[in-house]
Every structure is written in C-alpha cells, then in structure tokens.
C-alpha cells in the first residue's frame, strides 16, 4: 500500500457517524413489536381456519381447535374438492377472473394511453368525466334496470362488464405512460410507426410493472366479488365461488349436513366451511408471488409521476 493511500491528508473529512439516541432505539423496538403483533393478528384467523379444516368433528364442535389440528383428518378437503357445486362455482370464478382481468387491462390501457398525451384535444374534459364517475354513480336500482334492458341478467357478461374500467387504476396507468421518455415515441414516429404500433411494441413492454400491478388489482376484484352475482344472478349454473361460500355460511348447518355430507365422514360444517375458504384463497396466494416484484415499482411510479 502506498503512503498516500495509508495516511489520511490533514484536510480530508472524516466520514460522518450517525448516532442513534436511546429514545430512537426504544421507539424502533416498540414500533417493530406493534407491527409484528398486527401481522400475527391477521395471520391467526387463517391459521385457525386451516386447523379447523384438518380437525375431527368432535374437536371442532367442542371448541378445542385453536392454532393446530386435533385428530387430524383430510376427509374435509376430499369432500370439498369432489363437490360438484364447489367445482362448478370455482370454474365460473376462474373464467370470470381470467377473462375479466384481461379485458379490463385492455380497456384500461386503451383509455390511459391517449389521456397521457397533452396533445389530445379535450383531454382535460375527458379526465374530468372519468373523475366524475369516481364521485358519483347511477345507484343500484338504475344500474339494475340498465342491465335488465340490455338483457344481461343471468348471463356471465354481467359479472364482467361493470368492472372493465376502474378510474383509479386507469389514472395510475396514465401517469406511468407520462413518466416514459417522450423521445421513444418520437423516434418510432420518425420510423413510420403508428400509434397502435407504438403502444403495443414500445409502451406496453416498458409498462410491465404497472400492468402486472393493475392486473393483480383487477384479478382480486373479480375473484372476491359476490355482490354483483347476488344481485344479477339467479341461475345456479352461473353462481361464482364467492356466492357459493356466502350461501354455504348462511345455510342451516343441520340441513346442510343431512343433504350434502356423507354421514360416514368425520367432519363438521365448520370444517367444510373452513376448507372451502382455504381452497378459495389459494389461487390468489399462488398468483401474488409472481407479480410481487412489480408491485411496489408499478404503484409508486404510476402514482407519483405525471
């Protein structure tokens, strides 16, 4: 090592050491403990459901089950996974979620891209129209009458069409488009690219973080929605999973066990309800890790920029 590297010159500044006071350390510890407690409080109900779904009928009915199964059995999951009503409702929810999310992403993107361009005539007016719909709606009865006039009652499109545009999501995508360099679009136009070519070949590949995030928002909305089907769906063939779960919980437990469950199974209605909830939650839990890496970046850039 040279002399100039080993000896600090008299005028050089020493690196500043940030000292943390005792009060700040105590606050940090308390803050972490509070958030750990809040996290555990949200996880506990889920753990309790898993324990109930795997416990025997006697253990569940007697209230002995808390965070771990008692007299473990898997008959509950076998029953739920082979139940025709559950499987059909699951298929309806998957169809609505996949088709609805893709269509909603397409509609949101096609609305956000032109609104992100200041050169669009009437841009401020159209944005105000969208914002107006965030504050005011037609109400339940006019909306039902509209769906009835459009002959959408008891059809699958009625579960998708009302959610194709979420203004908040559209504004996030619009702001993300505004954050992209304008020079990319100008270069593409010099090469003769059309607006649709620029959108699909340049803008969308660069917008994967925000599109993945908004896609997750739409997927959760479609998957968890039961009120729309409760209002517009009367046919058993079109009931989604969430409506099935709602009816499962309000059904008399004695009637449910007599008409739906084999008496030889050592399961309780609470175990069946818990297992149904767990299986209904798995798809979103499985999808989320693949989109997590885009989540923070997509929301932050889409919300701040623009």
mmCIF file of C-alpha atoms in Angstrom:
data_model
loop_
_atom_site.group_PDB
_atom_site.id
_atom_site.type_symbol
_atom_site.label_atom_id
_atom_site.label_comp_id
_atom_site.label_asym_id
_atom_site.label_seq_id
_atom_site.Cartn_x
_atom_site.Cartn_y
_atom_site.Cartn_z
ATOM 1 C CA UNK A 1 0.000 0.000 0.000
ATOM 2 C CA UNK A 2 1.358 3.410 -0.927
ATOM 3 C CA UNK A 3 1.990 6.158 1.583
ATOM 4 C CA UNK A 4 -0.739 8.330 0.039
ATOM 5 C CA UNK A 5 -3.297 5.546 0.473
ATOM 6 C CA UNK A 6 -2.393 4.646 4.045
ATOM 7 C CA UNK A 7 -2.235 8.148 5.575
ATOM 8 C CA UNK A 8 -5.249 10.482 5.594
ATOM 9 C CA UNK A 9 -4.431 14.008 4.465
ATOM 10 C CA UNK A 10 -4.915 16.725 7.115
ATOM 11 C CA UNK A 11 -7.697 18.442 5.125
ATOM 12 C CA UNK A 12 -9.731 15.299 4.405
ATOM 13 C CA UNK A 13 -13.097 14.983 6.115
ATOM 14 C CA UNK A 14 -13.800 12.032 8.298
ATOM 15 C CA UNK A 15 -16.949 10.031 7.442
ATOM 16 C CA UNK A 16 -19.863 11.259 9.480
ATOM 17 C CA UNK A 17 -21.084 8.764 12.068
ATOM 18 C CA UNK A 18 -24.826 8.874 12.654
ATOM 19 C CA UNK A 19 -25.533 8.229 16.294
ATOM 20 C CA UNK A 20 -28.897 6.801 17.255
ATOM 21 C CA UNK A 21 -30.229 8.001 20.567
ATOM 22 C CA UNK A 22 -31.624 5.680 23.192
ATOM 23 C CA UNK A 23 -35.111 7.088 22.644
ATOM 24 C CA UNK A 24 -34.947 6.300 18.930
ATOM 25 C CA UNK A 25 -33.819 2.751 19.673
ATOM 26 C CA UNK A 26 -36.701 2.253 22.125
ATOM 27 C CA UNK A 27 -39.170 3.698 19.611
ATOM 28 C CA UNK A 28 -37.858 1.387 16.872
ATOM 29 C CA UNK A 29 -38.189 -1.686 19.093
ATOM 30 C CA UNK A 30 -41.713 -0.758 20.182
ATOM 31 C CA UNK A 31 -42.656 0.022 16.582
ATOM 32 C CA UNK A 32 -41.410 -3.369 15.399
ATOM 33 C CA UNK A 33 -43.241 -5.180 18.210
ATOM 34 C CA UNK A 34 -46.500 -3.418 17.367
ATOM 35 C CA UNK A 35 -46.275 -4.322 13.681
ATOM 36 C CA UNK A 36 -45.312 -7.907 14.497
ATOM 37 C CA UNK A 37 -48.372 -8.144 16.741
ATOM 38 C CA UNK A 38 -50.582 -6.681 13.987
ATOM 39 C CA UNK A 39 -49.134 -9.149 11.489
ATOM 40 C CA UNK A 40 -49.776 -12.098 13.792
ATOM 41 C CA UNK A 41 -53.329 -10.884 14.424
ATOM 42 C CA UNK A 42 -54.038 -11.024 10.689
ATOM 43 C CA UNK A 43 -52.411 -14.428 10.246
ATOM 44 C CA UNK A 44 -54.105 -16.067 13.238
ATOM 45 C CA UNK A 45 -57.616 -16.351 11.680
ATOM 46 C CA UNK A 46 -56.107 -18.005 8.625
ATOM 47 C CA UNK A 47 -54.153 -20.471 10.789
ATOM 48 C CA UNK A 48 -57.310 -21.165 12.787
ATOM 49 C CA UNK A 49 -59.219 -21.959 9.585
ATOM 50 C CA UNK A 50 -56.518 -24.392 8.476
ATOM 51 C CA UNK A 51 -56.590 -26.075 11.887
ATOM 52 C CA UNK A 52 -60.382 -26.417 11.822
ATOM 53 C CA UNK A 53 -60.377 -27.781 8.295
ATOM 54 C CA UNK A 54 -57.975 -30.570 9.367
ATOM 55 C CA UNK A 55 -59.529 -31.403 12.753
ATOM 56 C CA UNK A 56 -62.129 -34.015 13.607
ATOM 57 C CA UNK A 57 -65.788 -33.209 14.109
ATOM 58 C CA UNK A 58 -65.682 -33.694 17.883
ATOM 59 C CA UNK A 59 -62.682 -31.386 18.305
ATOM 60 C CA UNK A 60 -64.233 -28.608 16.232
ATOM 61 C CA UNK A 61 -67.686 -28.799 17.811
ATOM 62 C CA UNK A 62 -66.224 -28.794 21.323
ATOM 63 C CA UNK A 63 -64.195 -25.657 20.570
ATOM 64 C CA UNK A 64 -60.835 -27.268 21.276
ATOM 65 C CA UNK A 65 -59.196 -26.176 17.996
ATOM 66 C CA UNK A 66 -57.063 -23.015 18.042
ATOM 67 C CA UNK A 67 -53.822 -22.939 16.042
ATOM 68 C CA UNK A 68 -53.088 -26.628 15.422
ATOM 69 C CA UNK A 69 -55.280 -29.520 14.241
ATOM 70 C CA UNK A 70 -56.657 -32.079 16.695
ATOM 71 C CA UNK A 71 -57.254 -35.658 15.492
ATOM 72 C CA UNK A 72 -56.040 -34.695 12.037
ATOM 73 C CA UNK A 73 -58.095 -35.872 9.056
ATOM 74 C CA UNK A 74 -58.207 -34.966 5.356
ATOM 75 C CA UNK A 75 -61.782 -36.020 4.647
ATOM 76 C CA UNK A 76 -62.910 -32.399 4.601
ATOM 77 C CA UNK A 77 -60.664 -31.458 1.696
ATOM 78 C CA UNK A 78 -61.556 -34.653 -0.164
ATOM 79 C CA UNK A 79 -65.238 -33.793 0.178
ATOM 80 C CA UNK A 80 -64.852 -30.148 -0.884
ATOM 81 C CA UNK A 81 -62.532 -30.965 -3.797
ATOM 82 C CA UNK A 82 -65.034 -33.531 -5.138
ATOM 83 C CA UNK A 83 -68.168 -31.455 -4.545
ATOM 84 C CA UNK A 84 -69.817 -30.622 -7.888
ATOM 85 C CA UNK A 85 -71.280 -27.341 -6.646
ATOM 86 C CA UNK A 86 -67.900 -26.145 -5.394
ATOM 87 C CA UNK A 87 -66.083 -27.212 -8.560
ATOM 88 C CA UNK A 88 -68.629 -25.552 -10.843
ATOM 89 C CA UNK A 89 -68.560 -22.324 -8.828
ATOM 90 C CA UNK A 90 -64.759 -22.461 -8.874
ATOM 91 C CA UNK A 91 -64.781 -22.808 -12.670
ATOM 92 C CA UNK A 92 -67.138 -19.826 -13.029
ATOM 93 C CA UNK A 93 -64.908 -17.671 -10.812
ATOM 94 C CA UNK A 94 -61.751 -18.666 -12.689
ATOM 95 C CA UNK A 95 -63.407 -17.883 -16.042
ATOM 96 C CA UNK A 96 -64.727 -14.525 -14.868
ATOM 97 C CA UNK A 97 -61.398 -13.591 -13.261
ATOM 98 C CA UNK A 98 -59.199 -14.510 -16.236
ATOM 99 C CA UNK A 99 -61.450 -13.078 -18.954
ATOM 100 C CA UNK A 100 -62.437 -10.056 -16.899
ATOM 101 C CA UNK A 101 -58.869 -9.185 -15.900
ATOM 102 C CA UNK A 102 -57.588 -9.410 -19.478
ATOM 103 C CA UNK A 103 -60.460 -7.315 -20.855
ATOM 104 C CA UNK A 104 -60.150 -4.793 -18.020
ATOM 105 C CA UNK A 105 -56.414 -4.425 -18.649
ATOM 106 C CA UNK A 106 -57.071 -3.898 -22.360
ATOM 107 C CA UNK A 107 -59.795 -1.288 -21.762
ATOM 108 C CA UNK A 108 -57.763 0.479 -19.081
ATOM 109 C CA UNK A 109 -54.683 0.651 -21.308
ATOM 110 C CA UNK A 110 -56.626 1.898 -24.329
ATOM 111 C CA UNK A 111 -58.169 4.633 -22.188
ATOM 112 C CA UNK A 112 -54.979 5.597 -20.349
ATOM 113 C CA UNK A 113 -52.641 5.882 -23.344
ATOM 114 C CA UNK A 114 -54.417 8.703 -25.240
ATOM 115 C CA UNK A 115 -55.184 10.532 -21.980
ATOM 116 C CA UNK A 116 -51.456 10.562 -21.203
ATOM 117 C CA UNK A 117 -50.791 12.729 -24.277
ATOM 118 C CA UNK A 118 -51.119 16.518 -23.737
ATOM 119 C CA UNK A 119 -51.769 16.966 -27.458
ATOM 120 C CA UNK A 120 -55.106 15.132 -27.201
ATOM 121 C CA UNK A 121 -57.934 17.579 -27.832
ATOM 122 C CA UNK A 122 -60.377 17.780 -24.955
ATOM 123 C CA UNK A 123 -58.006 15.841 -22.705
ATOM 124 C CA UNK A 124 -58.908 17.773 -19.546
ATOM 125 C CA UNK A 125 -62.619 17.370 -20.250
ATOM 126 C CA UNK A 126 -62.345 13.592 -20.633
ATOM 127 C CA UNK A 127 -60.278 13.309 -17.454
ATOM 128 C CA UNK A 128 -62.940 15.294 -15.570
ATOM 129 C CA UNK A 129 -65.622 12.979 -16.926
ATOM 130 C CA UNK A 130 -63.700 9.975 -15.591
ATOM 131 C CA UNK A 131 -63.136 11.676 -12.238
ATOM 132 C CA UNK A 132 -66.843 12.481 -12.009
ATOM 133 C CA UNK A 133 -67.651 8.770 -12.145
ATOM 134 C CA UNK A 134 -65.363 8.205 -9.148
ATOM 135 C CA UNK A 135 -67.501 10.539 -7.044
ATOM 136 C CA UNK A 136 -70.994 9.780 -8.341
ATOM 137 C CA UNK A 137 -72.718 6.667 -9.659
ATOM 138 C CA UNK A 138 -76.149 5.873 -11.027
ATOM 139 C CA UNK A 139 -77.128 3.826 -7.987
ATOM 140 C CA UNK A 140 -78.188 0.225 -7.603
ATOM 141 C CA UNK A 141 -81.739 0.428 -8.976
ATOM 142 C CA UNK A 142 -80.903 2.394 -12.176
ATOM 143 C CA UNK A 143 -77.953 0.064 -12.766
ATOM 144 C CA UNK A 144 -80.171 -2.983 -12.371
ATOM 145 C CA UNK A 145 -82.722 -1.529 -14.775
ATOM 146 C CA UNK A 146 -79.933 -0.853 -17.269
ATOM 147 C CA UNK A 147 -78.676 -4.428 -17.049
ATOM 148 C CA UNK A 148 -82.247 -5.668 -17.465
ATOM 149 C CA UNK A 149 -82.787 -3.541 -20.573
ATOM 150 C CA UNK A 150 -79.520 -4.843 -22.019
ATOM 151 C CA UNK A 151 -80.692 -8.434 -21.361
ATOM 152 C CA UNK A 152 -77.638 -9.146 -19.210
ATOM 153 C CA UNK A 153 -79.452 -10.579 -16.178
ATOM 154 C CA UNK A 154 -78.416 -14.198 -15.572
ATOM 155 C CA UNK A 155 -75.548 -14.005 -18.045
ATOM 156 C CA UNK A 156 -71.796 -14.232 -17.456
ATOM 157 C CA UNK A 157 -71.046 -10.813 -19.067
ATOM 158 C CA UNK A 158 -72.950 -9.096 -16.239
ATOM 159 C CA UNK A 159 -70.196 -10.303 -13.879
ATOM 160 C CA UNK A 160 -67.507 -8.698 -16.060
ATOM 161 C CA UNK A 161 -68.808 -5.557 -17.788
ATOM 162 C CA UNK A 162 -69.368 -3.374 -14.676
ATOM 163 C CA UNK A 163 -65.671 -3.690 -13.713
ATOM 164 C CA UNK A 164 -63.950 -3.202 -17.061
ATOM 165 C CA UNK A 165 -62.812 0.322 -16.179
ATOM 166 C CA UNK A 166 -61.636 1.360 -12.744
ATOM 167 C CA UNK A 167 -60.804 5.060 -12.880
ATOM 168 C CA UNK A 168 -58.207 4.867 -10.120
ATOM 169 C CA UNK A 169 -56.362 2.068 -11.933
ATOM 170 C CA UNK A 170 -56.642 3.946 -15.225
ATOM 171 C CA UNK A 171 -55.082 7.064 -13.715
ATOM 172 C CA UNK A 172 -52.165 5.020 -12.365
ATOM 173 C CA UNK A 173 -51.514 3.592 -15.834
ATOM 174 C CA UNK A 174 -51.895 7.057 -17.395
ATOM 175 C CA UNK A 175 -49.333 8.542 -15.020
ATOM 176 C CA UNK A 176 -46.963 5.664 -15.768
ATOM 177 C CA UNK A 177 -47.217 6.334 -19.502
ATOM 178 C CA UNK A 178 -46.460 10.004 -18.821
ATOM 179 C CA UNK A 179 -43.287 9.005 -16.969
ATOM 180 C CA UNK A 180 -41.849 7.229 -20.025
ATOM 181 C CA UNK A 181 -39.439 9.280 -22.189
ATOM 182 C CA UNK A 182 -41.179 11.138 -24.994
ATOM 183 C CA UNK A 183 -38.122 10.582 -27.204
ATOM 184 C CA UNK A 184 -39.045 6.894 -27.584
ATOM 185 C CA UNK A 185 -42.325 7.774 -29.230
ATOM 186 C CA UNK A 186 -40.756 10.478 -31.376
ATOM 187 C CA UNK A 187 -38.099 8.069 -32.680
ATOM 188 C CA UNK A 188 -40.727 5.468 -33.505
ATOM 189 C CA UNK A 189 -42.824 8.019 -35.386
ATOM 190 C CA UNK A 190 -39.795 9.036 -37.418
ATOM 191 C CA UNK A 191 -39.522 5.386 -38.463
ATOM 192 C CA UNK A 192 -43.167 5.433 -39.589
ATOM 193 C CA UNK A 193 -44.756 3.626 -36.632
ATOM 194 C CA UNK A 194 -48.453 4.205 -35.983
ATOM 195 C CA UNK A 195 -49.944 4.995 -32.593
ATOM 196 C CA UNK A 196 -51.074 1.386 -32.077
ATOM 197 C CA UNK A 197 -47.635 0.097 -33.066
ATOM 198 C CA UNK A 198 -46.011 2.432 -30.550
ATOM 199 C CA UNK A 199 -48.450 1.344 -27.864
ATOM 200 C CA UNK A 200 -48.115 -2.412 -28.343
ATOM 201 C CA UNK A 201 -44.439 -2.666 -29.314
ATOM 202 C CA UNK A 202 -42.855 0.069 -27.201
ATOM 203 C CA UNK A 203 -45.104 1.315 -24.413
ATOM 204 C CA UNK A 204 -46.593 -1.955 -23.197
ATOM 205 C CA UNK A 205 -43.266 -3.877 -22.917
ATOM 206 C CA UNK A 206 -41.880 -0.973 -20.875
ATOM 207 C CA UNK A 207 -45.016 -0.862 -18.702
ATOM 208 C CA UNK A 208 -44.952 -4.411 -17.350
ATOM 209 C CA UNK A 209 -44.559 -3.299 -13.696
ATOM 210 C CA UNK A 210 -47.691 -1.167 -13.688
ATOM 211 C CA UNK A 211 -49.672 -3.594 -15.863
ATOM 212 C CA UNK A 212 -48.820 -6.523 -13.583
ATOM 213 C CA UNK A 213 -49.852 -4.489 -10.548
ATOM 214 C CA UNK A 214 -53.126 -3.310 -12.049
ATOM 215 C CA UNK A 215 -53.786 -6.809 -13.344
ATOM 216 C CA UNK A 216 -53.479 -8.096 -9.793
ATOM 217 C CA UNK A 217 -55.903 -5.401 -8.602
ATOM 218 C CA UNK A 218 -58.454 -6.445 -11.212
ATOM 219 C CA UNK A 219 -57.970 -10.152 -10.530
ATOM 220 C CA UNK A 220 -58.591 -9.698 -6.799
ATOM 221 C CA UNK A 221 -61.675 -7.579 -7.565
ATOM 222 C CA UNK A 222 -63.194 -10.169 -9.879
ATOM 223 C CA UNK A 223 -62.264 -13.090 -7.646
ATOM 224 C CA UNK A 224 -63.646 -11.610 -4.421
ATOM 225 C CA UNK A 225 -66.818 -10.063 -5.849
ATOM 226 C CA UNK A 226 -70.042 -11.693 -4.742
ATOM 227 C CA UNK A 227 -72.439 -8.738 -4.557
ATOM 228 C CA UNK A 228 -72.761 -8.457 -8.343
ATOM 229 C CA UNK A 229 -73.753 -12.109 -8.673
ATOM 230 C CA UNK A 230 -76.058 -11.771 -5.665
ATOM 231 C CA UNK A 231 -77.975 -9.002 -7.449
ATOM 232 C CA UNK A 232 -77.931 -10.150 -11.080
ATOM 233 C CA UNK A 233 -77.579 -13.958 -10.996
ATOM 234 C CA UNK A 234 -80.400 -16.363 -10.177
ATOM 235 C CA UNK A 235 -79.197 -19.362 -12.161
ATOM 236 C CA UNK A 236 -77.270 -21.976 -10.187
ATOM 237 C CA UNK A 237 -75.060 -22.622 -13.230
ATOM 238 C CA UNK A 238 -73.638 -19.077 -13.128
ATOM 239 C CA UNK A 239 -73.019 -18.661 -9.408
ATOM 240 C CA UNK A 240 -69.341 -17.857 -8.716
ATOM 241 C CA UNK A 241 -67.323 -19.225 -5.843
ATOM 242 C CA UNK A 242 -67.811 -16.282 -3.501
ATOM 243 C CA UNK A 243 -71.598 -16.507 -3.783
ATOM 244 C CA UNK A 244 -71.348 -20.239 -3.158
ATOM 245 C CA UNK A 245 -69.361 -19.537 0.022
ATOM 246 C CA UNK A 246 -71.892 -16.941 1.118
ATOM 247 C CA UNK A 247 -74.748 -19.409 0.712
ATOM 248 C CA UNK A 248 -72.683 -22.101 2.411
ATOM 249 C CA UNK A 249 -72.360 -19.943 5.521
ATOM 250 C CA UNK A 250 -75.989 -18.874 5.748
ATOM 251 C CA UNK A 251 -77.359 -22.391 5.233
ATOM 252 C CA UNK A 252 -78.574 -24.155 8.348
ATOM 253 C CA UNK A 253 -75.775 -26.451 9.470
ATOM 254 C CA UNK A 254 -78.115 -29.352 10.277
ATOM 255 C CA UNK A 255 -79.853 -29.132 6.919
ATOM 256 C CA UNK A 256 -76.526 -28.831 5.142
ATOM 257 C CA UNK A 257 -75.073 -31.936 6.822
ATOM 258 C CA UNK A 258 -78.184 -34.031 6.074
ATOM 259 C CA UNK A 259 -78.402 -33.084 2.408
ATOM 260 C CA UNK A 260 -74.763 -32.667 1.385
ATOM 261 C CA UNK A 261 -72.374 -34.629 3.582
ATOM 262 C CA UNK A 262 -71.939 -38.362 3.885
ATOM 263 C CA UNK A 263 -72.655 -39.417 7.458
ATOM 264 C CA UNK A 264 -69.590 -41.670 7.454
ATOM 265 C CA UNK A 265 -67.279 -38.668 7.181
ATOM 266 C CA UNK A 266 -65.921 -37.450 10.499
ATOM 267 C CA UNK A 267 -66.269 -33.766 9.618
ATOM 268 C CA UNK A 268 -68.305 -30.824 10.874
ATOM 269 C CA UNK A 269 -69.995 -27.997 8.936
ATOM 270 C CA UNK A 270 -67.389 -25.594 10.343
ATOM 271 C CA UNK A 271 -64.611 -27.775 8.925
ATOM 272 C CA UNK A 272 -66.244 -27.801 5.496
ATOM 273 C CA UNK A 273 -66.679 -24.030 5.592
ATOM 274 C CA UNK A 274 -63.043 -23.577 6.629
ATOM 275 C CA UNK A 275 -61.741 -25.909 3.914
ATOM 276 C CA UNK A 276 -63.854 -24.145 1.281
ATOM 277 C CA UNK A 277 -62.413 -20.772 2.308
ATOM 278 C CA UNK A 278 -58.846 -22.102 2.214
ATOM 279 C CA UNK A 279 -59.296 -23.588 -1.260
ATOM 280 C CA UNK A 280 -60.943 -20.378 -2.470
ATOM 281 C CA UNK A 281 -57.976 -18.343 -1.237
ATOM 282 C CA UNK A 282 -55.233 -20.487 -2.765
ATOM 283 C CA UNK A 283 -55.438 -19.135 -6.370
ATOM 284 C CA UNK A 284 -54.747 -15.528 -5.357
ATOM 285 C CA UNK A 285 -51.986 -16.651 -2.968
ATOM 286 C CA UNK A 286 -50.378 -18.621 -5.797
ATOM 287 C CA UNK A 287 -50.573 -15.734 -8.290
ATOM 288 C CA UNK A 288 -49.290 -12.993 -5.979
ATOM 289 C CA UNK A 289 -45.614 -14.141 -5.665
ATOM 290 C CA UNK A 290 -45.184 -13.983 -9.451
ATOM 291 C CA UNK A 291 -46.394 -10.351 -9.521
ATOM 292 C CA UNK A 292 -44.836 -9.163 -6.247
ATOM 293 C CA UNK A 293 -41.609 -7.933 -7.858
ATOM 294 C CA UNK A 294 -43.623 -5.495 -9.998
ATOM 295 C CA UNK A 295 -45.983 -4.381 -7.239
ATOM 296 C CA UNK A 296 -44.117 -1.582 -5.446
ATOM 297 C CA UNK A 297 -42.445 -0.183 -8.570
ATOM 298 C CA UNK A 298 -45.669 -0.128 -10.549
ATOM 299 C CA UNK A 299 -47.750 1.614 -7.884
ATOM 300 C CA UNK A 300 -45.096 4.157 -6.880
ATOM 301 C CA UNK A 301 -44.142 5.262 -10.393
ATOM 302 C CA UNK A 302 -47.757 5.262 -11.571
ATOM 303 C CA UNK A 303 -48.943 7.274 -8.591
ATOM 304 C CA UNK A 304 -46.135 9.842 -8.259
ATOM 305 C CA UNK A 305 -45.143 10.652 -11.809
ATOM 306 C CA UNK A 306 -47.266 12.706 -14.172
#
